[in-house]
């Protein structure tokens, strides 16, 4: 009798793994729990086909997804973090950690940049590599971001940056904090040169990253669902002693509150950036202001 | 008598001796008791650990921006509001006279007691505070007034409503504006320089730091929780992150250290304020002599050339 009233599961549960199944054949969407065929991930730009969750991608992948095929030329690969504070603690030795980060991330620092073309138009493009120490802005990463800005000024190309990361890097102390000032000083020169900066904020984009160059884009773009803000979710929850709603400080929430211009799905980004570059550059062939003189609003 | 910190307990018997000497009378006794006390204070304060400096920088009797305005400046007129949303009492500002010169003073402001601390949010600004600061900076630029900032905050407030109103944008914009101001700028870290919330008003031509002030990338508690998921290791984080005025001077991140009265600024507000005022004044004298374009080029180079990487 009991059997009849017992609730049967309405859906069959997809097993986590079959015996003998290769580990990397399927990936599970962390948002809707759908099982996705790994091979299709590349053609879908690592976006869940069911709920449109945007999976994290590496800095190199991001640039490749956005620019014209084979147009990216990387600069500044030799810039690496030092260990200026000699940061030691029983559990962590920063200079050894740096080697680990580089192996995990496949980049020398938490930021890569270079020149590329978007819909045939020259740009300087950079991206934060989250796998390198959480994409944090140490002195080397900050230097590379500033150099991307310098390169844009030198070549007179628009600048596109995929901004992400937790912000400052604890192991470099106030030196890391000062990268906020460094990147903003460099960005001021780009502004003086009349060149546009398109900031694309991707998950997660926090702290010293948002509170410096990322929020200062001439156009600010956010990837759907990206957590963007000054404080991290955990910190806010501790401050207000409440659980945050699911959408809080996500891209759509920020747009609703007037903090970003556009929320653009990954697949539409090349076309959006292509159009923006055309719009902002066609009016601006000549240098309008001498370098060093600030723009007047 | 000021309240004692835990590493100052050896002062207690000396303080009672001094009190006793005062009660009994006799100048000789008072002087020698005073001398023993001062010696002990000097000994303790010449050898503070970074974590002890954090406690001095957070001392509830430490002078705040308004105290420096009272003792070191004259004719201060506080201006209020960001003209967009609200007045934020965690950052104060307005014009004042320093040695006969009009300057725009902007600083974080903590409260002296619980009630004032609640109204000032413990010196943790909301976006409106930074927008007010930026408004006052632009006003100073318009009238050719040098900008003087006083840095003393645990950090920017971290609430959801701050995110809604653009905390990150407010800080970024304040830094960008301050870097481009066409007037001389001097920042003084008077207590706690906590993270981005401090940097928002700290990117000046000259950054000065009081002898026992600290400047951190994140509060020691937050850093410990980020690094080791354990806020209880705050002292370890403080001792590792090079947060003291002396460390930051060594790295060239601050330009000068302003000595504090023996036993810390909280023991003598007037003396601390007079040192601070004269340090700012001599900075401004030097900076005002430079043509503005040279000043801006030097300021750009100061921040753009912060290195500490390898290549």
Coordinates of C-alpha atoms in Angstrom, one line a residue:
Chain A
X1 CA 0.0 0.0 0.0
X2 CA 2.7 2.3 1.0
X3 CA 4.4 1.8 -2.3
X4 CA 1.5 3.4 -4.1
X5 CA 1.6 6.7 -2.2
X6 CA 5.3 6.9 -2.2
X7 CA 6.5 9.8 -4.3
X8 CA 8.4 8.8 -7.3
X9 CA 11.1 11.1 -8.6
X10 CA 9.7 13.0 -11.5
X11 CA 13.0 13.0 -13.4
X12 CA 15.6 10.4 -13.7
X13 CA 18.8 11.6 -12.1
X14 CA 21.8 11.7 -14.4
X15 CA 24.5 9.7 -12.7
X16 CA 27.6 11.6 -11.7
X17 CA 29.7 9.1 -13.6
X18 CA 29.4 5.7 -15.2
X19 CA 32.0 3.2 -14.6
X20 CA 34.6 3.3 -17.3
X21 CA 33.4 6.7 -18.5
X22 CA 36.2 9.1 -19.3
X23 CA 36.3 11.9 -16.7
X24 CA 36.2 14.7 -19.2
X25 CA 33.5 13.6 -21.5
X26 CA 30.7 15.5 -19.7
X27 CA 30.6 18.6 -17.7
X28 CA 27.9 19.6 -15.3
X29 CA 26.5 23.1 -15.3
X30 CA 26.9 24.4 -11.8
X31 CA 23.8 26.6 -12.2
X32 CA 21.1 24.3 -13.7
X33 CA 22.9 20.9 -13.0
X34 CA 22.4 20.0 -16.7
X35 CA 25.0 17.5 -18.1
X36 CA 26.7 19.0 -21.1
X37 CA 28.7 17.2 -23.7
X38 CA 32.3 18.5 -23.3
X39 CA 33.1 18.4 -27.0
X40 CA 30.2 20.9 -27.6
X41 CA 31.6 23.3 -25.1
X42 CA 34.0 24.9 -27.6
X43 CA 31.3 25.6 -30.2
X44 CA 29.0 27.0 -27.5
X45 CA 31.8 29.3 -26.2
X46 CA 31.5 27.5 -22.9
X47 CA 28.0 28.7 -22.3
X48 CA 25.4 26.2 -20.9
X49 CA 23.0 25.5 -23.7
X50 CA 20.1 25.1 -21.3
X51 CA 20.4 28.0 -18.8
X52 CA 23.0 30.2 -20.5
X53 CA 25.4 30.0 -17.6
X54 CA 28.8 31.4 -18.7
X55 CA 31.5 29.0 -17.6
X56 CA 34.9 30.6 -16.6
X57 CA 37.4 30.6 -19.5
X58 CA 41.1 31.4 -19.5
X59 CA 42.5 34.8 -20.6
X60 CA 43.9 33.4 -23.8
X61 CA 40.6 31.6 -24.6
X62 CA 38.6 34.8 -24.0
X63 CA 40.7 36.8 -26.3
X64 CA 40.6 34.1 -29.0
X65 CA 36.8 34.0 -28.7
X66 CA 36.6 37.7 -29.3
X67 CA 39.1 38.8 -31.9
X68 CA 39.6 37.9 -35.6
X69 CA 41.2 34.5 -36.1
X70 CA 44.9 34.4 -35.4
X71 CA 45.1 38.2 -35.0
X72 CA 46.4 38.3 -31.4
X73 CA 50.0 39.2 -30.9
X74 CA 51.0 39.1 -27.2
X75 CA 53.3 41.7 -25.6
X76 CA 55.1 41.9 -22.3
X77 CA 55.4 38.2 -21.5
X78 CA 58.6 38.8 -19.7
X79 CA 57.0 40.9 -16.9
X80 CA 56.8 38.7 -13.8
X81 CA 56.0 39.2 -10.1
X82 CA 58.8 39.5 -7.7
X83 CA 58.4 39.0 -3.9
X84 CA 59.1 42.5 -2.7
X85 CA 57.9 42.0 0.8
X86 CA 59.6 38.6 1.3
X87 CA 56.2 37.4 2.3
X88 CA 56.5 34.3 4.5
X89 CA 54.1 32.5 6.8
X90 CA 54.1 29.0 8.1
X91 CA 51.6 27.9 5.5
X92 CA 52.7 30.0 2.5
X93 CA 55.9 31.0 0.8
X94 CA 54.9 33.6 -1.8
X95 CA 57.9 33.2 -4.1
X96 CA 57.3 29.4 -4.3
X97 CA 53.6 30.0 -4.8
X98 CA 54.3 32.2 -7.9
X99 CA 55.8 29.2 -9.7
X100 CA 52.7 27.1 -8.8
X101 CA 50.4 29.9 -10.1
X102 CA 52.3 30.1 -13.4
X103 CA 52.0 26.3 -13.9
X104 CA 48.3 26.3 -13.0
X105 CA 47.5 29.3 -15.2
X106 CA 49.9 28.8 -18.1
X107 CA 50.7 32.5 -18.0
X108 CA 53.5 34.4 -16.3
X109 CA 51.2 36.8 -14.5
X110 CA 47.5 37.4 -13.8
X111 CA 47.2 39.6 -16.9
X112 CA 48.0 39.2 -20.6
X113 CA 47.7 41.8 -23.4
X114 CA 48.7 42.5 -27.0
X115 CA 47.3 43.8 -30.3
X116 CA 44.6 42.2 -32.3
X117 CA 41.8 42.9 -34.7
X118 CA 38.0 42.9 -34.0
X119 CA 36.0 42.8 -37.2
X120 CA 39.1 44.0 -39.1
X121 CA 39.8 46.9 -36.8
X122 CA 43.0 47.3 -34.8
X123 CA 42.7 47.2 -31.0
X124 CA 44.9 46.7 -27.9
X125 CA 43.3 43.9 -25.9
X126 CA 44.0 42.4 -22.5
X127 CA 42.5 40.0 -20.2
X128 CA 42.9 39.0 -16.5
X129 CA 43.8 35.4 -15.9
X130 CA 41.8 34.3 -12.9
X131 CA 43.8 31.1 -12.4
X132 CA 46.9 33.1 -11.6
X133 CA 46.4 33.9 -7.9
X134 CA 42.7 34.7 -8.3
X135 CA 43.5 37.3 -11.0
X136 CA 44.8 39.6 -8.3
X137 CA 46.6 42.8 -9.2
X138 CA 50.2 42.5 -7.9
X139 CA 52.9 44.9 -9.1
X140 CA 53.6 42.8 -12.3
X141 CA 49.9 42.5 -13.3
X142 CA 49.4 46.2 -12.6
X143 CA 52.4 47.1 -14.7
X144 CA 51.1 45.0 -17.6
X145 CA 47.7 46.6 -17.4
X146 CA 49.4 50.1 -17.5
X147 CA 51.6 48.9 -20.4
X148 CA 48.5 47.8 -22.3
X149 CA 47.2 51.4 -21.9
X150 CA 50.6 52.9 -22.9
X151 CA 50.6 50.6 -26.0
X152 CA 47.1 51.8 -27.0
X153 CA 48.3 55.4 -26.7
X154 CA 51.5 54.7 -28.7
X155 CA 49.6 52.9 -31.5
X156 CA 46.5 55.1 -31.3
X157 CA 44.3 52.0 -31.0
X158 CA 41.2 51.6 -28.8
X159 CA 41.6 49.5 -25.7
X160 CA 39.5 46.5 -24.6
X161 CA 40.2 44.8 -21.3
X162 CA 38.5 41.8 -19.8
X163 CA 38.6 42.8 -16.2
X164 CA 38.2 40.3 -13.4
X165 CA 39.8 39.1 -10.2
X166 CA 39.6 39.7 -6.5
X167 CA 41.5 43.0 -6.5
X168 CA 44.7 43.6 -4.6
X169 CA 47.2 40.8 -3.9
X170 CA 47.6 40.4 -0.1
X171 CA 51.2 39.1 -0.5
X172 CA 52.3 42.3 -2.0
X173 CA 50.7 44.6 0.6
X174 CA 50.4 48.3 -0.2
X175 CA 52.5 47.9 -3.3
X176 CA 49.6 45.9 -4.7
X177 CA 47.1 48.6 -3.5
X178 CA 49.1 51.2 -5.4
X179 CA 48.5 49.4 -8.7
X180 CA 45.0 51.0 -8.5
X181 CA 46.7 54.4 -8.7
X182 CA 49.2 53.2 -11.4
X183 CA 46.5 51.9 -13.7
X184 CA 44.4 55.0 -13.3
X185 CA 47.4 57.2 -14.0
X186 CA 48.1 55.3 -17.2
X187 CA 44.4 55.4 -18.1
X188 CA 44.4 59.2 -17.8
X189 CA 46.9 59.4 -20.6
X190 CA 44.6 57.2 -22.8
X191 CA 41.8 59.6 -22.1
X192 CA 43.9 62.6 -22.9
X193 CA 44.8 61.0 -26.2
X194 CA 41.0 60.8 -27.0
X195 CA 41.1 57.0 -27.3
X196 CA 38.2 54.9 -26.0
X197 CA 38.5 52.2 -23.3
X198 CA 35.9 49.4 -23.4
X199 CA 35.9 47.6 -20.1
X200 CA 34.3 44.1 -20.1
X201 CA 33.8 42.9 -16.6
X202 CA 33.6 39.1 -16.2
X203 CA 33.0 36.9 -13.2
X204 CA 34.2 37.7 -10.6
X205 CA 35.2 41.3 -10.7
X206 CA 35.9 42.8 -7.3
X207 CA 37.8 45.1 -5.0
X208 CA 40.8 46.9 -6.4
X209 CA 39.9 45.8 -9.9
X210 CA 36.5 47.4 -10.0
X211 CA 37.5 50.3 -7.8
X212 CA 40.2 51.3 -10.3
X213 CA 40.3 50.9 -14.1
X214 CA 37.5 48.4 -14.6
X215 CA 34.7 50.8 -13.6
X216 CA 36.3 53.7 -15.5
X217 CA 35.6 52.3 -19.0
X218 CA 34.1 54.8 -21.5
X219 CA 31.7 52.0 -22.1
X220 CA 31.3 49.4 -19.3
X221 CA 30.1 45.9 -20.4
X222 CA 29.3 43.0 -18.1
X223 CA 29.1 39.3 -18.9
X224 CA 25.7 37.8 -18.0
X225 CA 25.6 36.6 -14.4
X226 CA 29.0 38.0 -13.5
X227 CA 29.5 39.0 -9.9
X228 CA 30.7 42.6 -10.0
X229 CA 31.2 44.9 -7.0
X230 CA 33.5 46.4 -4.5
X231 CA 33.0 43.8 -1.7
X232 CA 32.7 40.1 -2.1
X233 CA 29.6 38.2 -1.3
X234 CA 31.0 36.7 1.9
X235 CA 32.1 40.2 3.1
X236 CA 28.7 41.8 2.5
X237 CA 26.9 38.9 4.2
X238 CA 29.1 39.4 7.2
X239 CA 28.5 43.1 7.2
X240 CA 24.7 43.1 6.9
X241 CA 24.3 39.7 8.7
X242 CA 22.0 38.4 6.0
X243 CA 22.1 36.0 3.1
X244 CA 22.3 37.9 -0.2
X245 CA 19.6 37.2 -2.8
X246 CA 20.7 35.1 -5.7
X247 CA 20.9 38.1 -8.2
X248 CA 22.6 40.6 -5.8
X249 CA 25.6 42.3 -7.3
X250 CA 25.3 40.3 -10.5
X251 CA 25.7 41.9 -13.9
X252 CA 21.9 42.4 -14.4
X253 CA 21.5 43.9 -10.9
X254 CA 24.3 46.4 -11.7
X255 CA 22.7 47.4 -15.0
X256 CA 19.4 47.9 -13.2
X257 CA 21.1 50.2 -10.8
X258 CA 22.8 52.2 -13.5
X259 CA 26.3 50.9 -12.9
X260 CA 27.1 49.3 -16.3
X261 CA 26.1 50.2 -19.8
X262 CA 25.6 46.8 -21.3
X263 CA 25.2 43.2 -20.4
X264 CA 26.4 41.2 -23.4
X265 CA 26.3 37.4 -23.8
X266 CA 29.7 35.9 -24.9
X267 CA 28.5 35.0 -28.4
X268 CA 27.4 38.6 -29.2
X269 CA 30.6 40.3 -27.8
X270 CA 32.7 40.4 -31.0
X271 CA 29.9 42.1 -32.9
X272 CA 29.1 44.5 -30.0
X273 CA 32.8 45.5 -29.6
X274 CA 33.2 45.7 -33.4
X275 CA 30.3 48.2 -33.6
X276 CA 31.5 50.2 -30.6
X277 CA 35.0 50.5 -32.0
X278 CA 33.6 51.7 -35.3
X279 CA 31.4 54.3 -33.5
X280 CA 34.0 55.7 -31.2
X281 CA 36.9 55.7 -33.6
X282 CA 35.4 57.0 -36.8
X283 CA 34.8 60.4 -35.1
X284 CA 38.3 60.5 -33.8
X285 CA 40.9 60.1 -36.4
X286 CA 43.0 63.0 -35.2
X287 CA 44.5 63.7 -31.8
X288 CA 42.2 66.2 -30.2
X289 CA 44.2 67.3 -27.2
X290 CA 47.9 67.4 -26.5
X291 CA 48.9 64.6 -24.2
X292 CA 49.1 65.7 -20.5
X293 CA 46.2 68.1 -20.7
X294 CA 43.1 66.7 -18.9
X295 CA 39.8 66.5 -20.5
X296 CA 37.3 69.1 -19.3
X297 CA 33.8 67.9 -18.7
Chain B
X1 CA 45.3 59.8 31.9
X2 CA 44.6 58.0 28.6
X3 CA 43.4 54.4 28.5
X4 CA 46.3 51.9 28.3
X5 CA 46.8 49.3 25.6
X6 CA 47.7 45.7 26.6
X7 CA 51.4 46.2 26.0
X8 CA 51.4 49.4 28.1
X9 CA 50.5 47.7 31.4
X10 CA 54.1 48.3 32.8
X11 CA 53.1 52.0 32.8
X12 CA 50.4 51.5 35.5
X13 CA 52.7 51.4 38.6
X14 CA 54.7 54.4 37.2
X15 CA 51.4 56.3 36.7
X16 CA 50.4 55.6 40.3
X17 CA 53.8 56.8 41.5
X18 CA 53.3 60.0 39.6
X19 CA 49.9 60.5 41.0
X20 CA 51.2 59.8 44.5
X21 CA 54.0 62.3 44.0
X22 CA 51.5 64.9 42.8
X23 CA 49.3 64.3 45.9
X24 CA 52.2 64.5 48.3
X25 CA 53.7 67.5 46.6
X26 CA 57.3 68.4 46.1
X27 CA 58.5 69.3 42.7
X28 CA 61.5 67.1 42.7
X29 CA 59.4 64.0 43.3
X30 CA 56.9 64.9 40.6
X31 CA 59.7 65.6 38.1
X32 CA 61.5 62.3 38.6
X33 CA 58.3 60.3 38.6
X34 CA 57.3 62.0 35.3
X35 CA 60.7 61.3 33.9
X36 CA 60.5 57.6 34.7
X37 CA 57.1 57.4 33.1
X38 CA 58.3 59.2 30.0
X39 CA 61.4 57.0 29.7
X40 CA 59.3 53.9 29.9
X41 CA 56.8 55.3 27.3
X42 CA 59.7 56.1 25.0
X43 CA 61.1 52.6 25.4
X44 CA 57.8 51.0 24.6
X45 CA 57.0 53.2 21.6
X46 CA 60.5 52.9 20.1
X47 CA 60.0 49.2 19.6
X48 CA 56.4 48.6 18.6
X49 CA 55.5 45.5 16.6
X50 CA 53.3 46.2 13.5
X51 CA 50.3 44.6 15.3
X52 CA 50.9 46.9 18.3
X53 CA 51.0 49.9 15.9
X54 CA 47.6 48.8 14.5
X55 CA 46.3 49.1 18.1
X56 CA 47.8 52.5 18.5
X57 CA 46.5 53.7 15.1
X58 CA 43.0 52.5 16.3
X59 CA 43.3 54.0 19.8
X60 CA 39.9 55.5 20.6
X61 CA 41.6 58.7 22.0
X62 CA 43.8 59.1 18.9
X63 CA 43.3 62.5 17.2
X64 CA 40.9 62.4 14.2
X65 CA 40.6 64.8 11.3
X66 CA 38.4 67.2 13.2
X67 CA 41.1 67.3 16.0
X68 CA 43.8 68.2 13.5
X69 CA 41.5 70.9 12.1
X70 CA 40.9 72.3 15.5
X71 CA 44.5 72.4 16.7
X72 CA 46.4 72.8 13.4
X73 CA 44.2 75.0 11.2
X74 CA 41.9 78.0 11.6
X75 CA 38.6 79.2 10.1
X76 CA 37.4 75.7 9.0
X77 CA 34.0 75.7 7.4
X78 CA 32.6 72.3 7.0
X79 CA 30.7 71.7 3.7
X80 CA 28.2 68.9 3.4
X81 CA 26.7 66.6 0.9
X82 CA 27.4 64.9 -2.5
X83 CA 24.7 66.8 -4.4
X84 CA 23.4 63.4 -5.7
X85 CA 22.0 61.4 -2.8
X86 CA 23.1 62.1 0.7
X87 CA 25.5 63.5 3.3
X88 CA 28.1 61.0 4.6
X89 CA 29.5 61.9 7.9
X90 CA 32.4 59.3 7.6
X91 CA 34.2 61.8 5.3
X92 CA 34.3 65.5 6.2
X93 CA 35.6 68.4 4.3
X94 CA 35.8 72.1 3.6
X95 CA 38.1 75.0 3.3
X96 CA 40.3 76.1 6.1
X97 CA 43.4 78.3 6.7
X98 CA 46.8 76.8 7.2
X99 CA 49.4 79.4 8.0
X100 CA 47.3 82.0 6.3
X101 CA 46.8 80.0 3.1
X102 CA 43.3 78.7 2.0
X103 CA 43.4 74.9 1.6
X104 CA 40.7 72.3 1.0
X105 CA 40.8 69.8 3.8
X106 CA 39.1 66.4 3.2
X107 CA 39.4 63.5 5.7
X108 CA 37.8 60.4 7.1
X109 CA 36.2 61.0 10.4
X110 CA 35.7 58.4 13.1
X111 CA 33.5 59.0 16.2
X112 CA 34.7 59.4 19.7
X113 CA 31.9 57.5 21.4
X114 CA 29.4 54.9 20.3
X115 CA 26.7 57.3 19.4
X116 CA 29.0 59.4 17.2
X117 CA 30.5 56.3 15.8
X118 CA 27.1 55.1 14.6
X119 CA 26.4 58.4 12.9
X120 CA 29.9 58.4 11.3
X121 CA 29.7 54.6 10.5
X122 CA 33.0 54.1 12.3
X123 CA 34.8 56.1 9.6
X124 CA 33.7 53.7 6.9
X125 CA 32.4 55.8 4.0
X126 CA 29.5 55.0 1.7
X127 CA 29.8 56.0 -2.0
X128 CA 28.4 59.5 -1.1
X129 CA 31.4 60.2 1.0
X130 CA 33.7 59.7 -1.9
X131 CA 31.5 61.7 -4.2
X132 CA 31.5 64.5 -1.7
X133 CA 35.3 64.3 -1.5
X134 CA 35.5 64.4 -5.3
X135 CA 33.1 67.4 -5.4
X136 CA 35.3 69.3 -2.9
X137 CA 38.5 68.4 -4.8
X138 CA 37.0 69.9 -8.0
X139 CA 35.9 73.0 -6.1
X140 CA 39.4 73.4 -4.7
X141 CA 40.8 73.0 -8.2
X142 CA 38.4 75.6 -9.5
X143 CA 39.6 78.2 -6.9
X144 CA 43.3 77.2 -7.0
X145 CA 43.3 75.9 -3.4
X146 CA 45.7 73.1 -2.6
X147 CA 44.0 69.9 -1.3
X148 CA 45.0 68.4 2.0
X149 CA 43.6 65.0 2.9
X150 CA 43.6 63.0 6.1
X151 CA 43.4 59.3 5.9
X152 CA 41.9 57.3 8.7
X153 CA 39.5 54.5 7.9
X154 CA 39.1 50.8 8.4
X155 CA 37.9 50.7 4.8
X156 CA 34.9 51.6 2.7
X157 CA 31.6 50.3 3.9
X158 CA 30.7 46.9 2.5
X159 CA 26.9 46.6 2.2
X160 CA 24.6 45.7 -0.6
X161 CA 23.2 49.3 -0.7
X162 CA 26.8 50.5 -1.3
X163 CA 27.0 48.2 -4.3
X164 CA 23.7 49.5 -5.6
X165 CA 25.0 53.0 -5.4
X166 CA 28.4 52.2 -6.9
X167 CA 31.0 52.0 -4.2
X168 CA 33.7 50.8 -6.6
X169 CA 32.9 53.5 -9.2
X170 CA 32.9 56.2 -6.5
X171 CA 36.4 55.1 -5.3
X172 CA 37.8 54.7 -8.8
X173 CA 36.5 58.1 -9.8
X174 CA 37.8 59.8 -6.7
X175 CA 41.3 58.4 -7.4
X176 CA 41.2 59.3 -11.0
X177 CA 40.1 62.9 -10.2
X178 CA 42.7 63.3 -7.5
X179 CA 45.5 62.1 -9.8
X180 CA 44.5 64.8 -12.4
X181 CA 43.9 67.8 -10.1
X182 CA 45.6 70.9 -11.3
X183 CA 46.5 72.1 -7.7
X184 CA 49.1 70.7 -5.3
X185 CA 47.9 67.9 -3.1
X186 CA 49.2 66.4 0.2
X187 CA 47.8 63.4 2.0
X188 CA 48.5 62.5 5.6
X189 CA 47.8 59.0 6.9
X190 CA 46.9 59.9 10.5
X191 CA 45.6 56.5 11.8
X192 CA 44.4 53.6 9.8
X193 CA 44.9 53.6 6.0
X194 CA 42.5 50.8 5.2
X195 CA 42.6 49.6 1.6
X196 CA 40.8 51.2 -1.4
X197 CA 38.6 53.2 0.9
X198 CA 41.8 55.0 2.1
X199 CA 43.5 55.2 -1.3
X200 CA 40.4 57.0 -2.7
X201 CA 41.7 60.2 -1.0
X202 CA 45.4 59.3 -0.7
X203 CA 46.9 59.6 -4.1
X204 CA 48.6 63.0 -3.6
X205 CA 51.8 64.7 -4.7
X206 CA 53.2 63.9 -1.2
X207 CA 52.0 61.1 1.0
X208 CA 53.0 61.7 4.7
X209 CA 52.4 59.2 7.5
X210 CA 52.4 59.7 11.2
X211 CA 55.0 57.6 13.0
X212 CA 52.6 55.0 14.4
X213 CA 50.0 55.0 11.6
X214 CA 49.5 52.0 9.4
X215 CA 48.6 51.6 5.8
X216 CA 47.2 48.3 4.7
X217 CA 46.0 46.6 1.5
X218 CA 43.2 45.1 3.6
X219 CA 42.7 45.3 7.3
X220 CA 44.8 42.6 9.1
X221 CA 41.6 40.8 10.0
X222 CA 40.4 40.8 6.4
X223 CA 43.8 39.8 5.0
X224 CA 44.0 36.9 7.4
X225 CA 40.6 35.7 6.4
X226 CA 41.5 36.0 2.7
X227 CA 44.9 34.3 3.1
X228 CA 44.2 31.7 5.7
X229 CA 40.4 31.8 6.1
X230 CA 41.0 32.7 9.8
X231 CA 40.5 36.3 10.9
X232 CA 42.0 35.3 14.2
X233 CA 45.4 35.4 12.6
X234 CA 45.2 39.1 12.2
X235 CA 48.4 39.8 14.1
X236 CA 50.3 37.4 11.9
X237 CA 49.0 39.1 8.8
X238 CA 49.9 42.5 10.3
X239 CA 53.4 41.4 11.0
X240 CA 53.9 40.0 7.5
X241 CA 52.4 42.7 5.3
X242 CA 54.7 45.6 5.9
X243 CA 52.1 48.1 7.0
X244 CA 54.1 50.5 9.2
X245 CA 55.1 54.0 8.2
X246 CA 58.8 52.9 8.5
X247 CA 58.3 50.0 6.1
X248 CA 56.4 52.1 3.6
X249 CA 59.0 54.8 3.7
X250 CA 61.6 52.1 3.0
X251 CA 59.7 51.0 -0.1
X252 CA 59.3 54.6 -1.2
X253 CA 55.5 54.4 -1.1
X254 CA 55.3 57.3 1.4
X255 CA 57.4 60.4 1.2
X256 CA 57.9 61.3 4.9
X257 CA 57.2 60.2 8.4
X258 CA 55.8 62.8 10.9
X259 CA 57.1 62.1 14.4
X260 CA 54.5 61.7 17.1
X261 CA 54.7 62.9 20.7
X262 CA 56.2 60.4 23.1
X263 CA 53.7 57.6 23.7
X264 CA 51.7 58.4 20.6
X265 CA 49.6 61.2 19.2
X266 CA 46.7 60.3 21.5
X267 CA 48.7 61.5 24.5
X268 CA 49.0 65.1 23.1
X269 CA 46.6 66.2 20.4
X270 CA 47.9 69.8 20.3
X271 CA 51.5 68.7 19.8
X272 CA 50.6 66.1 17.2
X273 CA 48.5 68.6 15.3
X274 CA 51.3 71.2 15.3
X275 CA 53.8 68.7 13.8
X276 CA 51.2 67.7 11.2
X277 CA 50.4 71.3 10.3
X278 CA 54.0 72.3 9.9
X279 CA 54.8 69.1 7.8
X280 CA 51.9 69.9 5.5
X281 CA 52.9 73.5 5.3
X282 CA 56.5 72.8 4.2
X283 CA 55.3 70.3 1.6
X284 CA 52.9 72.9 0.2
X285 CA 55.5 75.5 0.1
X286 CA 57.8 73.3 -2.0
X287 CA 54.9 72.1 -4.3
X288 CA 53.5 75.6 -4.9
X289 CA 56.8 76.7 -6.4
X290 CA 56.5 74.2 -9.3
X291 CA 54.8 75.1 -12.5
X292 CA 51.5 73.1 -12.6
X293 CA 52.5 71.1 -15.7
X294 CA 55.7 70.0 -14.0
X295 CA 53.8 69.1 -10.9
X296 CA 51.3 66.9 -12.9
X297 CA 54.2 65.2 -14.8
X298 CA 55.9 64.4 -11.5
X299 CA 52.7 63.1 -10.0
X300 CA 52.1 60.9 -13.0
X301 CA 55.6 59.5 -12.8
X302 CA 55.3 59.0 -9.0
X303 CA 52.4 56.5 -9.5
X304 CA 53.2 55.1 -13.0
X305 CA 56.7 54.2 -12.0
X306 CA 55.9 52.1 -8.9
X307 CA 57.8 49.0 -9.9
X308 CA 58.6 46.0 -7.7
X309 CA 58.3 43.4 -10.5
X310 CA 61.0 41.6 -12.5
X311 CA 61.6 41.5 -16.2

